[in-house]
Amino acid sequence: MLNIGISLNFNDSYDRGVTSGILSFARDNDWRMFSNGLWFSSFSGVKLDGMIARIESEQDVSRCRKYGIPVVDIAGAISSHGFDVVKNDDRLTGSFIGRHLMQSNTGRFAIVSVKGTSWSAEREEGFIDSIRLDRRSVPVFCAPLAYWHDTYGNADDLDRFLSSLPHPTALFCCNDLSAMKTMIACERLRIKVPKQLAIAGVDDEQLMCMLVKPSLTSLKLRLEKIGYEAASRLQDVIEGKRLQPAVKLVPPSSIVERESTFCFFSHDRIVAQTMMNIKRLATSGLSCGEIIADIPLSRRRIEERFFEERGRTLLEEVIACRLSHAKELLESGDSKVETIWRSCGFGSAQRFYSLFGRHFQMTPDAWRKVHRQ
């Protein structure tokens, strides 16, 4: 039996989700678990065989090294500590948010980030890459983690940044904590979300997401997967199966869309309403006629106005929306392809494979393999 320490704070959903994955592995592998705090026995005085830790500072690095045992880091905030790392794929996280915010059609983007953290910097990079703009054209507000933890503290500099943004703008907050303080500032400044600023965060901290008004769109991470993979990696290191430290990236899950990004910007209200309907109903499997049934205009006129602005037909837009959702599920989860095409509103597997191949020149299975590497 192995004695394994968990060095986490358990004060957010990240730690709790990762711990759930660790415990899932531990139950199948005869581990005894120890930690400082929560419901675990303390590892003070216990001879540990290995440790899983959230390393976010040089002090954390020093503390973990003094044990002289194998350590797996689940944060990846420090780049050169020499431990194995299993963490969220932060570049892909930024890319997911970028693709989502592009659907709002604002044409303008901004970023709120956390200073001094590699995960925030990587999310920024992924976001910039996905929206295909010069970094210099994207305004960025950056502040240390302590600033964002002070939710209701002084925010004059944040207020100035938000007030300087043109409307409409799509704003990427690198985590839900920064998004919460940002949305509180928007309410104070009477900036309308999402009409003037469409805002999305990361972590899907449900309490934070639902406390703010309007509710916050956020990207859910695969925390249990991170925990399970970290535990598996630690077992390999303890058994001598791995000699060189390595980094394993776990792709994020999926975007949970709430009110803060439920918008589409257009000078034509019919086009805007049509796009909102498509965003809401495309993956339900409804026909184009059913999707626009509540719009007080003939199908032909809607099609004409829609094509004039979007450059494609209603059906092409619906298919694009379904394929976008399918790509997200293929990249992030382990669902079977059959489950994916059904949940995205495709009528059959043949239809799904045909459209996917036509648009991306590869099969869904090949897409998943390429984007998981």
Coordinates of C-alpha atoms in Angstrom, one line a residue:
M1 CA 0.0 0.0 0.0
L2 CA 1.3 3.4 -1.0
N3 CA 1.0 6.5 1.2
I4 CA 0.2 9.5 -1.0
G5 CA 0.0 13.1 0.0
I6 CA -2.3 15.7 -1.6
S7 CA -1.1 19.3 -1.3
L8 CA -4.1 21.3 -2.4
N9 CA -6.1 24.1 -0.8
F10 CA -9.6 22.7 -1.6
N11 CA -11.0 26.2 -1.7
D12 CA -12.2 26.1 -5.3
S13 CA -13.8 23.8 -7.8
Y14 CA -10.5 23.1 -9.5
D15 CA -9.0 21.5 -6.4
R16 CA -12.2 19.6 -5.5
G17 CA -12.6 18.3 -9.1
V18 CA -9.0 17.2 -9.4
T19 CA -9.2 15.5 -6.0
S20 CA -12.3 13.6 -7.1
G21 CA -10.2 12.2 -10.0
I22 CA -7.3 11.3 -7.7
L23 CA -9.6 9.4 -5.3
S24 CA -11.1 7.5 -8.2
F25 CA -7.6 6.2 -9.1
A26 CA -6.7 5.6 -5.4
R27 CA -9.7 3.4 -4.9
D28 CA -8.5 1.0 -7.6
N29 CA -4.8 1.0 -6.6
D30 CA -4.6 0.5 -2.9
W31 CA -3.5 4.0 -2.0
R32 CA -3.8 5.6 1.5
M33 CA -4.4 9.3 1.1
F34 CA -3.1 12.1 3.4
S35 CA -3.5 15.9 3.3
N36 CA -3.3 19.0 5.4
G37 CA -6.9 20.1 5.9
L38 CA -10.3 19.1 4.8
W39 CA -11.3 15.5 5.7
F40 CA -8.0 13.8 5.2
S41 CA -5.6 12.7 7.9
S42 CA -2.6 15.0 8.2
F43 CA 0.6 13.9 6.5
S44 CA 2.7 15.4 9.3
G45 CA 5.0 12.6 10.5
V46 CA 3.8 10.2 7.8
K47 CA 6.4 8.7 5.4
L48 CA 4.9 9.5 2.1
D49 CA 5.7 7.6 -1.1
G50 CA 4.6 10.4 -3.4
M51 CA 2.7 13.6 -3.6
I52 CA 0.3 15.4 -6.0
A53 CA 0.5 19.2 -5.5
R54 CA -0.8 22.5 -6.9
I55 CA 2.5 24.3 -7.4
E56 CA 2.0 28.0 -8.0
S57 CA 5.0 29.7 -6.5
E58 CA 8.7 29.2 -5.8
Q59 CA 7.8 28.6 -2.2
D60 CA 5.5 25.7 -3.2
V61 CA 8.5 24.3 -5.2
S62 CA 10.8 24.5 -2.2
R63 CA 8.2 22.9 0.1
C64 CA 7.6 20.0 -2.2
R65 CA 11.3 19.4 -2.8
K66 CA 12.1 19.0 0.9
Y67 CA 10.1 15.8 1.0
G68 CA 12.5 14.1 -1.4
I69 CA 9.8 12.0 -3.0
P70 CA 8.2 11.9 -6.5
V71 CA 5.8 14.8 -7.1
V72 CA 3.3 15.5 -9.8
D73 CA 2.1 19.1 -10.3
I74 CA -1.5 19.8 -11.4
A75 CA -1.1 23.5 -11.9
G76 CA 1.8 24.0 -14.3
A77 CA 2.2 27.7 -13.2
I78 CA 6.0 27.3 -12.7
S79 CA 7.8 26.2 -15.8
S80 CA 11.1 24.9 -14.6
H81 CA 10.7 23.1 -11.3
G82 CA 11.7 19.6 -12.7
F83 CA 8.5 17.8 -11.6
D84 CA 6.1 15.9 -13.8
V85 CA 3.1 18.0 -14.7
V86 CA -0.5 17.0 -15.6
K87 CA -2.6 20.1 -16.3
N88 CA -5.3 21.7 -18.4
D89 CA -4.4 22.5 -22.0
D90 CA -4.5 26.3 -21.6
R91 CA -3.7 27.2 -25.2
L92 CA -6.6 25.1 -26.4
T93 CA -8.7 26.7 -23.7
G94 CA -8.1 30.2 -25.1
S95 CA -8.8 28.9 -28.6
F96 CA -12.2 27.5 -27.5
I97 CA -13.2 30.8 -26.0
G98 CA -12.0 32.7 -29.1
R99 CA -14.0 30.6 -31.4
H100 CA -17.1 31.0 -29.2
L101 CA -16.8 34.8 -29.0
M102 CA -16.3 35.1 -32.7
Q103 CA -19.8 33.8 -33.1
S104 CA -21.2 37.0 -31.5
N105 CA -20.0 39.0 -34.6
T106 CA -18.6 41.9 -32.6
G107 CA -15.5 42.3 -34.8
R108 CA -13.7 43.6 -31.7
F109 CA -12.0 41.7 -28.9
A110 CA -10.3 42.4 -25.5
I111 CA -8.7 40.4 -22.8
V112 CA -8.7 40.5 -19.0
S113 CA -5.8 38.3 -17.6
V114 CA -3.9 37.3 -14.5
K115 CA -0.4 38.7 -14.2
G116 CA 2.5 36.4 -13.5
T117 CA 0.9 33.1 -14.3
S118 CA 1.8 30.9 -17.3
W119 CA -1.7 29.4 -17.6
S120 CA -3.1 32.9 -18.2
A121 CA -0.4 33.8 -20.7
E122 CA -1.0 30.5 -22.6
R123 CA -4.8 31.2 -22.6
E124 CA -4.1 34.6 -24.1
E125 CA -1.9 33.1 -26.8
G126 CA -4.5 30.5 -27.7
F127 CA -7.2 33.2 -27.8
I128 CA -5.2 35.6 -30.0
D129 CA -4.4 32.7 -32.4
S130 CA -8.0 31.7 -32.8
I131 CA -9.4 35.2 -33.6
R132 CA -6.6 35.7 -36.1
L133 CA -5.8 39.3 -35.2
D134 CA -2.6 41.1 -34.5
R135 CA -2.0 41.0 -30.7
R136 CA -1.3 44.8 -30.8
S137 CA -4.9 45.4 -31.9
V138 CA -6.4 43.5 -28.9
P139 CA -6.5 45.6 -25.6
V140 CA -5.4 43.7 -22.5
F141 CA -5.9 44.5 -18.8
C142 CA -3.6 42.5 -16.6
A143 CA -3.5 42.3 -12.8
P144 CA -2.1 39.8 -10.2
L145 CA -4.2 37.1 -8.7
A146 CA -4.5 38.9 -5.4
Y147 CA -6.2 41.8 -7.2
W148 CA -8.9 39.5 -8.6
H149 CA -9.4 37.8 -5.2
D150 CA -10.4 41.2 -3.8
T151 CA -13.7 41.1 -5.6
Y152 CA -15.2 44.3 -4.2
G153 CA -12.0 46.2 -3.7
N154 CA -10.6 49.2 -5.5
A155 CA -11.0 48.8 -9.3
D156 CA -10.4 52.3 -10.7
D157 CA -7.8 51.0 -13.2
L158 CA -10.2 48.2 -14.3
D159 CA -13.0 50.8 -14.6
R160 CA -10.9 52.9 -16.9
F161 CA -10.0 50.0 -19.1
L162 CA -13.6 48.8 -19.4
S163 CA -14.8 52.4 -20.1
S164 CA -12.2 52.7 -22.9
L165 CA -13.5 49.8 -24.9
P166 CA -15.7 50.5 -27.9
H167 CA -19.1 48.9 -28.2
P168 CA -19.8 46.1 -29.0
T169 CA -16.7 44.2 -27.9
A170 CA -16.2 40.5 -27.0
L171 CA -14.2 40.2 -23.8
F172 CA -12.2 37.1 -22.7
C173 CA -11.6 36.8 -19.0
C174 CA -8.9 34.2 -18.3
N175 CA -10.8 32.7 -15.4
D176 CA -14.1 33.1 -13.7
L177 CA -12.6 35.0 -10.7
S178 CA -11.4 37.8 -13.0
A179 CA -14.7 37.7 -14.9
M180 CA -16.7 38.1 -11.7
K181 CA -14.9 41.3 -10.7
T182 CA -15.1 42.5 -14.3
M183 CA -18.9 42.0 -14.4
I184 CA -19.4 43.7 -11.1
A185 CA -17.5 46.7 -12.6
C186 CA -19.7 46.6 -15.7
E187 CA -22.8 46.8 -13.5
R188 CA -21.2 49.8 -11.6
L189 CA -20.3 51.5 -14.8
R190 CA -23.7 50.7 -16.4
I191 CA -22.1 48.9 -19.2
K192 CA -24.7 46.5 -20.6
V193 CA -23.7 42.8 -20.8
P194 CA -23.9 41.3 -23.4
K195 CA -25.4 44.1 -25.5
Q196 CA -22.2 46.3 -25.2
L197 CA -19.7 43.8 -23.8
A198 CA -20.1 40.0 -24.4
I199 CA -18.0 38.3 -21.6
A200 CA -16.8 34.7 -21.2
G201 CA -14.6 33.2 -18.5
V202 CA -13.0 29.8 -17.7
D203 CA -13.5 27.2 -14.9
D204 CA -17.3 27.1 -14.9
E205 CA -17.3 28.0 -11.1
Q206 CA -21.1 27.6 -10.9
L207 CA -21.5 29.8 -7.8
M208 CA -19.6 32.7 -9.4
C209 CA -21.3 32.2 -12.7
M210 CA -24.7 32.5 -11.2
L211 CA -24.0 35.2 -8.7
V212 CA -23.3 37.8 -11.3
K213 CA -26.0 39.4 -13.4
P214 CA -26.4 38.5 -16.2
S215 CA -25.1 34.9 -15.6
L216 CA -21.6 34.2 -16.9
T217 CA -20.7 32.0 -19.8
S218 CA -17.7 29.8 -18.9
L219 CA -15.6 27.0 -20.2
K220 CA -15.7 23.8 -18.1
L221 CA -12.5 22.0 -17.5
R222 CA -12.0 18.2 -17.3
L223 CA -10.8 18.3 -13.7
E224 CA -11.5 14.7 -12.7
K225 CA -9.5 13.6 -15.8
I226 CA -6.6 15.8 -14.7
G227 CA -6.7 14.3 -11.2
Y228 CA -6.9 10.7 -12.5
E229 CA -4.1 11.2 -15.0
A230 CA -1.9 12.9 -12.3
A231 CA -2.4 9.9 -10.0
S232 CA -1.6 7.5 -12.9
R233 CA 1.5 9.5 -13.7
L234 CA 2.6 9.4 -10.0
Q235 CA 2.1 5.7 -9.9
D236 CA 4.4 5.3 -12.9
V237 CA 7.1 7.5 -11.4
I238 CA 7.0 5.6 -8.1
E239 CA 7.3 2.3 -9.9
G240 CA 10.2 3.6 -12.0
K241 CA 8.4 3.4 -15.3
R242 CA 9.1 7.1 -16.1
L243 CA 12.6 8.5 -15.7
Q244 CA 12.3 12.0 -17.3
P245 CA 9.8 14.6 -16.1
A246 CA 7.1 15.4 -18.7
V247 CA 4.1 17.5 -19.2
K248 CA 0.7 16.0 -20.1
L249 CA -2.0 18.3 -21.3
V250 CA -5.7 17.5 -20.8
P251 CA -8.1 19.3 -23.2
P252 CA -10.9 21.3 -21.7
S253 CA -14.5 20.1 -21.7
S254 CA -17.1 22.4 -23.3
I255 CA -18.5 25.9 -23.1
V256 CA -21.5 26.4 -20.8
E257 CA -23.3 29.3 -22.5
R258 CA -25.2 31.6 -20.2
E259 CA -26.6 35.1 -20.6
S260 CA -23.3 37.0 -20.8
T261 CA -22.6 35.9 -24.4
F262 CA -26.1 35.1 -25.7
C263 CA -26.0 37.7 -28.4
F264 CA -25.4 38.4 -32.1
F265 CA -24.5 41.9 -33.4
S266 CA -26.1 43.0 -36.7
H267 CA -27.5 46.3 -38.0
D268 CA -30.4 44.1 -39.4
R269 CA -32.6 43.0 -36.5
I270 CA -34.1 40.2 -38.6
V271 CA -30.6 38.8 -39.2
A272 CA -29.8 39.2 -35.5
Q273 CA -32.9 37.4 -34.4
T274 CA -32.3 34.7 -37.0
M275 CA -28.8 34.1 -35.7
M276 CA -30.0 34.0 -32.1
N277 CA -32.5 31.4 -33.0
I278 CA -29.8 29.4 -34.8
K279 CA -27.5 29.6 -31.8
R280 CA -30.3 28.4 -29.5
L281 CA -31.8 25.7 -31.7
A282 CA -29.4 24.5 -34.3
T283 CA -28.2 21.4 -32.4
S284 CA -31.8 20.4 -31.5
G285 CA -32.3 18.8 -34.9
L286 CA -35.0 21.2 -36.0
S287 CA -35.4 22.2 -39.7
C288 CA -34.5 25.7 -40.8
G289 CA -38.2 26.4 -41.2
E290 CA -38.9 25.4 -37.6
I291 CA -35.9 27.4 -36.3
I292 CA -37.2 30.7 -37.8
A293 CA -40.9 30.0 -37.3
D294 CA -41.3 32.8 -34.8
I295 CA -39.8 35.5 -37.0
P296 CA -42.6 37.7 -38.6
L297 CA -41.3 37.7 -42.2
S298 CA -41.5 35.2 -45.1
R299 CA -38.9 32.5 -45.4
R300 CA -37.8 33.9 -48.7
R301 CA -37.2 37.5 -47.3
I302 CA -35.4 36.1 -44.3
E303 CA -33.2 34.0 -46.6
E304 CA -32.4 37.1 -48.8
R305 CA -31.5 39.4 -45.9
F306 CA -29.5 36.7 -44.2
F307 CA -27.5 35.8 -47.3
E308 CA -26.8 39.5 -48.0
E309 CA -25.2 40.0 -44.6
R310 CA -23.7 36.5 -43.8
G311 CA -22.8 35.4 -47.3
R312 CA -24.4 32.0 -46.8
T313 CA -27.8 30.4 -46.6
L314 CA -29.7 29.5 -43.4
L315 CA -29.0 25.8 -43.9
E316 CA -25.3 26.5 -44.4
E317 CA -25.3 28.5 -41.1
V318 CA -27.1 25.8 -39.3
I319 CA -24.7 23.2 -40.5
A320 CA -21.7 25.4 -39.6
C321 CA -23.1 25.7 -36.1
R322 CA -23.6 22.0 -35.7
L323 CA -20.1 21.2 -37.1
S324 CA -18.6 23.8 -34.7
H325 CA -20.2 22.1 -31.8
A326 CA -19.1 18.7 -33.0
K327 CA -15.5 19.8 -33.3
E328 CA -15.6 21.1 -29.8
L329 CA -16.9 17.8 -28.5
L330 CA -14.4 15.8 -30.5
E331 CA -11.5 17.8 -29.2
S332 CA -12.5 17.9 -25.6
G333 CA -14.4 14.8 -24.5
D334 CA -14.4 11.0 -24.9
S335 CA -17.9 10.7 -26.1
K336 CA -18.5 8.2 -28.9
V337 CA -19.0 9.7 -32.4
E338 CA -22.5 8.3 -32.5
T339 CA -23.3 10.3 -29.3
I340 CA -21.8 13.4 -30.8
W341 CA -23.6 13.5 -34.1
R342 CA -26.9 12.9 -32.3
S343 CA -26.3 15.6 -29.8
C344 CA -25.3 18.1 -32.5
G345 CA -28.6 17.7 -34.4
F346 CA -27.5 15.6 -37.4
G347 CA -30.1 13.3 -38.8
S348 CA -27.8 10.3 -39.4
A349 CA -24.2 9.1 -39.1
Q350 CA -23.9 9.1 -42.9
R351 CA -25.0 12.8 -43.1
F352 CA -22.6 13.7 -40.3
Y353 CA -19.6 11.9 -41.8
S354 CA -20.3 13.3 -45.3
L355 CA -20.6 17.0 -44.1
F356 CA -17.6 16.7 -41.8
G357 CA -15.4 15.3 -44.5
R358 CA -16.6 17.9 -47.0
H359 CA -15.8 20.8 -44.7
F360 CA -12.6 19.5 -43.0
Q361 CA -11.1 16.9 -45.4
M362 CA -10.9 14.3 -42.8
T363 CA -13.1 12.0 -40.7
P364 CA -14.3 12.9 -37.2
D365 CA -12.1 10.2 -35.7
A366 CA -9.1 11.6 -37.6
W367 CA -9.9 15.1 -36.4
R368 CA -10.0 13.9 -32.8
K369 CA -6.7 12.2 -33.1
V370 CA -5.0 15.2 -34.7
H371 CA -6.3 17.7 -32.2
R372 CA -5.5 15.5 -29.2
Q373 CA -1.8 15.2 -30.1

